Coordinates of C-alpha atoms in Angstrom, one line a residue:
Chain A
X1 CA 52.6 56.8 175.9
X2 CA 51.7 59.4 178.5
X3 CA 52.8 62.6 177.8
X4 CA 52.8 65.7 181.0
X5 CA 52.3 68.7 179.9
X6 CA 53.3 72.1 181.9
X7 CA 51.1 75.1 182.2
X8 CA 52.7 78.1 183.4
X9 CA 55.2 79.4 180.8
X10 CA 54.7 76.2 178.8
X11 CA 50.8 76.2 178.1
X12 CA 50.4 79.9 179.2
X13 CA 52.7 82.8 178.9
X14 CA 52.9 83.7 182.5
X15 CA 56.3 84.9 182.2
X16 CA 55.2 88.2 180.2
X17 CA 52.5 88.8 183.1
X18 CA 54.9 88.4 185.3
X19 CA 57.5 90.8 183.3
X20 CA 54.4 93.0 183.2
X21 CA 54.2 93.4 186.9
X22 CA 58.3 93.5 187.6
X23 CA 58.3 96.2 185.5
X24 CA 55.7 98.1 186.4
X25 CA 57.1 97.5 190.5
X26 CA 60.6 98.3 189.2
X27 CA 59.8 101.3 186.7
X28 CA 61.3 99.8 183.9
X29 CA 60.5 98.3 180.1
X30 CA 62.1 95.3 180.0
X31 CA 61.9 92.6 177.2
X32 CA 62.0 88.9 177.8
X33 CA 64.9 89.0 175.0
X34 CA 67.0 91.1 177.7
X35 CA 67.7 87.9 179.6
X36 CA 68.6 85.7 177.1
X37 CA 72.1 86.0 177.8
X38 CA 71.1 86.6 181.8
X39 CA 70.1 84.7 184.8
X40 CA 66.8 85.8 185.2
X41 CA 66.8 84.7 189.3
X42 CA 70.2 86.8 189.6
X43 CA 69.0 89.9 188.1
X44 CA 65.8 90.2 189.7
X45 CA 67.1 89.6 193.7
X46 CA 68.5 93.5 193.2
X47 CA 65.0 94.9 192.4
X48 CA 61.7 95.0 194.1
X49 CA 59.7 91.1 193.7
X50 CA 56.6 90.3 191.7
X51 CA 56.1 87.1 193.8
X52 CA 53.0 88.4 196.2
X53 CA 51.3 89.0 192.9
X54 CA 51.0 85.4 192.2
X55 CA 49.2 85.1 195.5
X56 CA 46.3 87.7 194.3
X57 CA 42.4 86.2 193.0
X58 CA 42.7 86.4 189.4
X59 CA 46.5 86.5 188.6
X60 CA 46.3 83.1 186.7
X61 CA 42.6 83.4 185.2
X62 CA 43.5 85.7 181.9
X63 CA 47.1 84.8 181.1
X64 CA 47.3 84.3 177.5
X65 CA 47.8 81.5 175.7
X66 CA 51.3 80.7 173.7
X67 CA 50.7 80.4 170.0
X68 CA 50.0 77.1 168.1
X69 CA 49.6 75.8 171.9
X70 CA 46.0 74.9 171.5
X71 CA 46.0 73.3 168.0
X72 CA 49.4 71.2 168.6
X73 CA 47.8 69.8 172.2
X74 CA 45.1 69.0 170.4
X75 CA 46.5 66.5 167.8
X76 CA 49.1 64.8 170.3
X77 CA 45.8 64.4 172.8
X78 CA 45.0 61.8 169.4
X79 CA 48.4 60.0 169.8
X80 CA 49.5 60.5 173.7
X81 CA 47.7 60.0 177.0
X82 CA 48.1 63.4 177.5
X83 CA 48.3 64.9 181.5
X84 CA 48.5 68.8 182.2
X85 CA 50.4 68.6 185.3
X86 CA 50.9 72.3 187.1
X87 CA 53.5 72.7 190.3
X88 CA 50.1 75.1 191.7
X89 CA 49.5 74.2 195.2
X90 CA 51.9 76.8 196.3
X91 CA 49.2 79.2 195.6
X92 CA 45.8 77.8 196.8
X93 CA 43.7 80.2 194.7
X94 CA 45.1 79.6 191.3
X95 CA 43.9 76.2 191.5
X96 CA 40.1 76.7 191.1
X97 CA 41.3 79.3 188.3
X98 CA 43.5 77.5 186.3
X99 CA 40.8 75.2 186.0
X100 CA 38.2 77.6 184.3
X101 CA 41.2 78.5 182.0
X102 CA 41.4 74.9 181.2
X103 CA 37.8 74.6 180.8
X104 CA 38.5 77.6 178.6
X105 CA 41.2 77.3 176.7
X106 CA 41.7 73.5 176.5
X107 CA 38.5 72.0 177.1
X108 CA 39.3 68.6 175.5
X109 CA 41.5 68.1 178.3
X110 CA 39.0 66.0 180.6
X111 CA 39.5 66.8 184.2
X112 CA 40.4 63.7 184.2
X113 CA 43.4 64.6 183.1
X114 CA 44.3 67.2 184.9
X115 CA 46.9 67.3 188.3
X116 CA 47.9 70.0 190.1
X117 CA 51.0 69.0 192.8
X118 CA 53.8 70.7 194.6
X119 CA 56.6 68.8 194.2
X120 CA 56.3 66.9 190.6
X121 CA 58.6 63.9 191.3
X122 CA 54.9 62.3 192.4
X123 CA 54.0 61.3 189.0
X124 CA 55.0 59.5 186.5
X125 CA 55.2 59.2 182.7
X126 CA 57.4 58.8 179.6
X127 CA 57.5 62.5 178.1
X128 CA 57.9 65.7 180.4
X129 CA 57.5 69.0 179.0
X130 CA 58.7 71.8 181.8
X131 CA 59.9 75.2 182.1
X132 CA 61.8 74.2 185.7
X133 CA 64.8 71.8 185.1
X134 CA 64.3 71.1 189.0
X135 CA 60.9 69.2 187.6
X136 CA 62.9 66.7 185.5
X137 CA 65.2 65.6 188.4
X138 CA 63.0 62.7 189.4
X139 CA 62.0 62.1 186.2
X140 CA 63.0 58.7 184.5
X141 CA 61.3 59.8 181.1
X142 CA 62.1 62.1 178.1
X143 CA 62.6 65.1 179.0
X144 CA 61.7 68.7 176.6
X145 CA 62.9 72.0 178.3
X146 CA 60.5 74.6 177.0
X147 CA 62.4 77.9 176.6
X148 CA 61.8 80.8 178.9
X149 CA 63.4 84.2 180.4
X150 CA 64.0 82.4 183.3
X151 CA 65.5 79.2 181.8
X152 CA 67.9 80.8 179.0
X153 CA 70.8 79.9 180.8
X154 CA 70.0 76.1 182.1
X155 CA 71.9 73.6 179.9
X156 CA 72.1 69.6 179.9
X157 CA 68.2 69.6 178.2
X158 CA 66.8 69.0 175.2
X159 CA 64.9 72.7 174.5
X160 CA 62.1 73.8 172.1
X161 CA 60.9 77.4 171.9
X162 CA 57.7 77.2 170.2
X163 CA 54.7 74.7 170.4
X164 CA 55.6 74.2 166.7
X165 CA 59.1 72.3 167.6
X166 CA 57.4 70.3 169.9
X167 CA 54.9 68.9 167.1
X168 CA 58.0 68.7 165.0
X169 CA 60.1 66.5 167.9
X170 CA 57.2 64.1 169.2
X171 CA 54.1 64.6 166.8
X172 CA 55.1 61.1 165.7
X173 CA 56.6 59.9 168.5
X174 CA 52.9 58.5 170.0
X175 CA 51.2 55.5 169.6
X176 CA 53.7 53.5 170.8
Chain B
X1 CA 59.2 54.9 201.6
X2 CA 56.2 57.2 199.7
X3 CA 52.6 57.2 201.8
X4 CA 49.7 58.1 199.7
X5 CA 46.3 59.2 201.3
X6 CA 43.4 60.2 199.9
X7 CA 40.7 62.7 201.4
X8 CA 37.4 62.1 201.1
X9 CA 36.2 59.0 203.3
X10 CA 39.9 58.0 204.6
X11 CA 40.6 61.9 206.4
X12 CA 37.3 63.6 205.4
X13 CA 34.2 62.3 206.6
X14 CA 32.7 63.0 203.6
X15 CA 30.2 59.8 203.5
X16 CA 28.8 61.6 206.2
X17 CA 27.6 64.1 205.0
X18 CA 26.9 62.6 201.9
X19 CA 24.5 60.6 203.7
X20 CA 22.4 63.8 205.2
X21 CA 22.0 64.9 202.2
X22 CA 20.8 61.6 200.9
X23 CA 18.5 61.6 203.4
X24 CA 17.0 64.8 203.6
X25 CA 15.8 64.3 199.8
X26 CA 14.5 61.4 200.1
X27 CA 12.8 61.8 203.8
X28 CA 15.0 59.4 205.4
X29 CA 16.8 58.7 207.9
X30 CA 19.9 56.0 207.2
X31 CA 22.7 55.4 208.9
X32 CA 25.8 54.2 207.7
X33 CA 25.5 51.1 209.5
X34 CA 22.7 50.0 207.1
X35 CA 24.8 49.9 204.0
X36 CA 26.9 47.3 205.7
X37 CA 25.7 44.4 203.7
X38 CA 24.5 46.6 201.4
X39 CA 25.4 47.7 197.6
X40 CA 25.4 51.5 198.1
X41 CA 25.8 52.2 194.6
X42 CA 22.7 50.0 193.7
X43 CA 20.9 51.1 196.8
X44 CA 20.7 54.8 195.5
X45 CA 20.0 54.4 192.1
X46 CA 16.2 54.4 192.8
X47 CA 16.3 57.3 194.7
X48 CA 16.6 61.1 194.7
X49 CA 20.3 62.0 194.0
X50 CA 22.8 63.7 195.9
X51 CA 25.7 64.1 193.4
X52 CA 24.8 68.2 192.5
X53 CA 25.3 69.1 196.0
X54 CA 29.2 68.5 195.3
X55 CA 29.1 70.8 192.8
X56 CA 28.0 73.7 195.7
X57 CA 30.5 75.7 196.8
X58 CA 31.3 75.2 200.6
X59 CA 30.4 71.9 199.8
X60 CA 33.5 70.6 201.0
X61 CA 35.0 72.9 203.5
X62 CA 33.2 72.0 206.7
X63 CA 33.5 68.1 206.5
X64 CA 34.5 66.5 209.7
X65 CA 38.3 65.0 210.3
X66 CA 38.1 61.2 211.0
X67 CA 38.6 60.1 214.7
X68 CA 42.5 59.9 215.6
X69 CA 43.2 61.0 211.5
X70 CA 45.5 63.6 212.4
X71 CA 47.2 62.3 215.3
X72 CA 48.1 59.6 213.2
X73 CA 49.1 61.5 210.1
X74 CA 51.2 63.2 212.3
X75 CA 53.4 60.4 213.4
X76 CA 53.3 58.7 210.2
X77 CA 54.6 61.6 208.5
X78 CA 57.7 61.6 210.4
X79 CA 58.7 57.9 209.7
X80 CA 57.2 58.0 205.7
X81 CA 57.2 60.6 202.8
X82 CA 53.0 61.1 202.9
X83 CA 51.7 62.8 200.5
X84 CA 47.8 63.9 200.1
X85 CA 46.3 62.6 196.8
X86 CA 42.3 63.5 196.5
X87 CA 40.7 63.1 193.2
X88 CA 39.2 66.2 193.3
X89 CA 39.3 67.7 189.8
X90 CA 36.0 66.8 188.7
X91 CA 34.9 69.3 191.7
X92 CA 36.4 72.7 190.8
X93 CA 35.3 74.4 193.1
X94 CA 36.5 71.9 195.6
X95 CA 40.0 72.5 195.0
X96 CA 40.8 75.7 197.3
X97 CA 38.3 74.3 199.7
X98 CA 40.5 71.5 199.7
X99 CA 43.2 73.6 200.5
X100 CA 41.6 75.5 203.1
X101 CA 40.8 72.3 205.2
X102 CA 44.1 70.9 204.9
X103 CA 45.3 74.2 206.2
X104 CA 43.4 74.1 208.7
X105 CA 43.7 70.1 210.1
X106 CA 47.1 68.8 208.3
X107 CA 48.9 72.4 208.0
X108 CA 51.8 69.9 208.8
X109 CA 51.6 68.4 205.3
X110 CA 53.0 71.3 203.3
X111 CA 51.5 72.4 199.5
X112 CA 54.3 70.8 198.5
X113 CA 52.8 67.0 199.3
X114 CA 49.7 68.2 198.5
X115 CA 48.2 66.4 195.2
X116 CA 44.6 67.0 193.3
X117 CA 44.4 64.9 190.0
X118 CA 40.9 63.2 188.5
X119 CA 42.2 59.9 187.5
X120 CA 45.2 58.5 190.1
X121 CA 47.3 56.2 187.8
X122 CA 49.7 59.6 187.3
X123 CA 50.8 59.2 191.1
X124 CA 53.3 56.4 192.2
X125 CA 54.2 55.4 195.9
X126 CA 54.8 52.3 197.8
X127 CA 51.3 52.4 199.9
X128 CA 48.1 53.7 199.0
X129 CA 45.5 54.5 201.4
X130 CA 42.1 54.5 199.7
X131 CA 37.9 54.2 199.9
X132 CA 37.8 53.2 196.4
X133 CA 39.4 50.3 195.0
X134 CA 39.2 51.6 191.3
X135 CA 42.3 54.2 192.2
X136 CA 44.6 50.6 192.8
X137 CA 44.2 49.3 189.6
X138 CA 47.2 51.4 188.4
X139 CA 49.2 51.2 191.4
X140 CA 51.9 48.6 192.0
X141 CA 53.1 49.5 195.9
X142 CA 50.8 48.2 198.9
X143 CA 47.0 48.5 198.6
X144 CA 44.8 49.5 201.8
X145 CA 41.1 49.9 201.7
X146 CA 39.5 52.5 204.3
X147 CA 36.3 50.9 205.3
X148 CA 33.3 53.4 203.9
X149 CA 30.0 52.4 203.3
X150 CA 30.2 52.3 199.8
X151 CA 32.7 49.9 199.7
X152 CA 31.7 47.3 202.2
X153 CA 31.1 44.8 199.4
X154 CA 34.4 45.5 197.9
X155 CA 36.6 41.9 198.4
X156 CA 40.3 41.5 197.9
X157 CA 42.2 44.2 199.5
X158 CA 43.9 44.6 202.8
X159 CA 40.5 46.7 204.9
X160 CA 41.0 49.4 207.7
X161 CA 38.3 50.1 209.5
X162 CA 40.0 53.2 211.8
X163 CA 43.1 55.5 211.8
X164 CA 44.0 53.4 214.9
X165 CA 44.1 50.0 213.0
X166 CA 46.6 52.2 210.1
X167 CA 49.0 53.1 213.1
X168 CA 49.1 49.3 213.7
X169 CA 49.3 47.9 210.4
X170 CA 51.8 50.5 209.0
X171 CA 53.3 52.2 212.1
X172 CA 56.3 50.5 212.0
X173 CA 56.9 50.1 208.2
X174 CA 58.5 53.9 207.3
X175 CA 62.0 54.5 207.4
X176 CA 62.9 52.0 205.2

């Protein structure tokens, strides 16, 4: 079974960088917990944007990682043909640094295993684990919404908020 | 109907400058033309290798654009969904490179259809576009070989020699 595996705010916790800088831009202290009952996307349009950030040399190089993330990939690499598959073309210089974070962070993730896309509907598999419900859309397999500030009010997906769910829900669902 | 075409040796003329390099470190002075019914793969084996010098940055940036490639690409683009697809990941540093040169000659195709992966059994279409036959063994849709000189003793697969012949053979076929 062929498992694709997200990295921004699924693998690495971009949204608190990202909080880091909106706050920062906006003068305020926000938590990610202040948007669980918000739409992140409507909030934000009233204040001034993080987005050119993403567009800086280094943004994605030092984002952390989320806990047990390292340890659970590492066991369902033994059971699943896993992918790491990351929407990143939008921004040209992440790519050679979300590499070397792989290479860090994850370096029993061949680069053979590695894709980095635009649109996602371009491959395929039978388990997709995403952040952006707009990545499931053309999507014929199972699909695991990993919780996030900006996701909190998406419904219709199954959703896990911690890498230990997720070894919980499929650890013994490869193999197959 | 999805078009899926790779870089190196079907846009980029990458066996090019492959070959100068080849050359230069082993005091030679091939041309492509004497691999035709030649083994390249076996040819080189006794000889000084070339393989680090993708691993130098730059390496990829300044490679020449196929005869007629992105006239072609153009029109093709409006009658089929193309996407880019380069196996590029083994060459980190290649990867905003990459970007840079499609910027540059197919700004047309946006980041959006823009796919680096190592091994291409993740991506699905209905024609591939290819120099190496290993990248169809996963792929049900339409197989076409891009004539290279390290595949000229490949047998079995639909051969293009030129981005004229593609607009022939598959000109017509989009829109379906």
């Amino acid at each position: 079974m062929r498992l694709l595996i997200d990295m921004d705010d699924v693998l690495a916790d971009t949204g608190a960088k990202i909080l880091d800088v909106f706050n920062q831009r906006n003068g305020l202290q926000l938590e990610k917990s202040f948007f669980e009952d918000k739409h992140f996307y409507e909030y934000i349009k009233g204040h001034n944007s993080y987005r050119d950030a993403l567009y800086e040399p280094g943004f994605f190089r030092d984002i952390k990682v989320f806990p047990d993330a390292i340890d659970v990939v590492k066991e369902l690499n033994e059971k699943f043909e896993v992918y790491i598959v990351s929407a990143a073309t939008e921004f040209p210089l992440s790519l050679t640094e979300k590499m070397e974070w792989l290479d860090e962070h994850f370096p029993f993730i061949s680069w053979r295993n590695r894709v980095f896309c635009g649109d996602k509907s371009i491959v395929h598999g039978d388990i997709m684990i995403d952040d952006h419900a707009r990545n499931f859309e053309n999507f014929s397999g199972r699909k695991i919404l990993f919780h996030s500030m900006h996701n909190t009010q998406v419904q219709g997906y199954e959703r896990v908020k911690s890498w230990r769910e997720i070894r919980d829900l499929i650890g013994c669902a490869g193999k197959e």
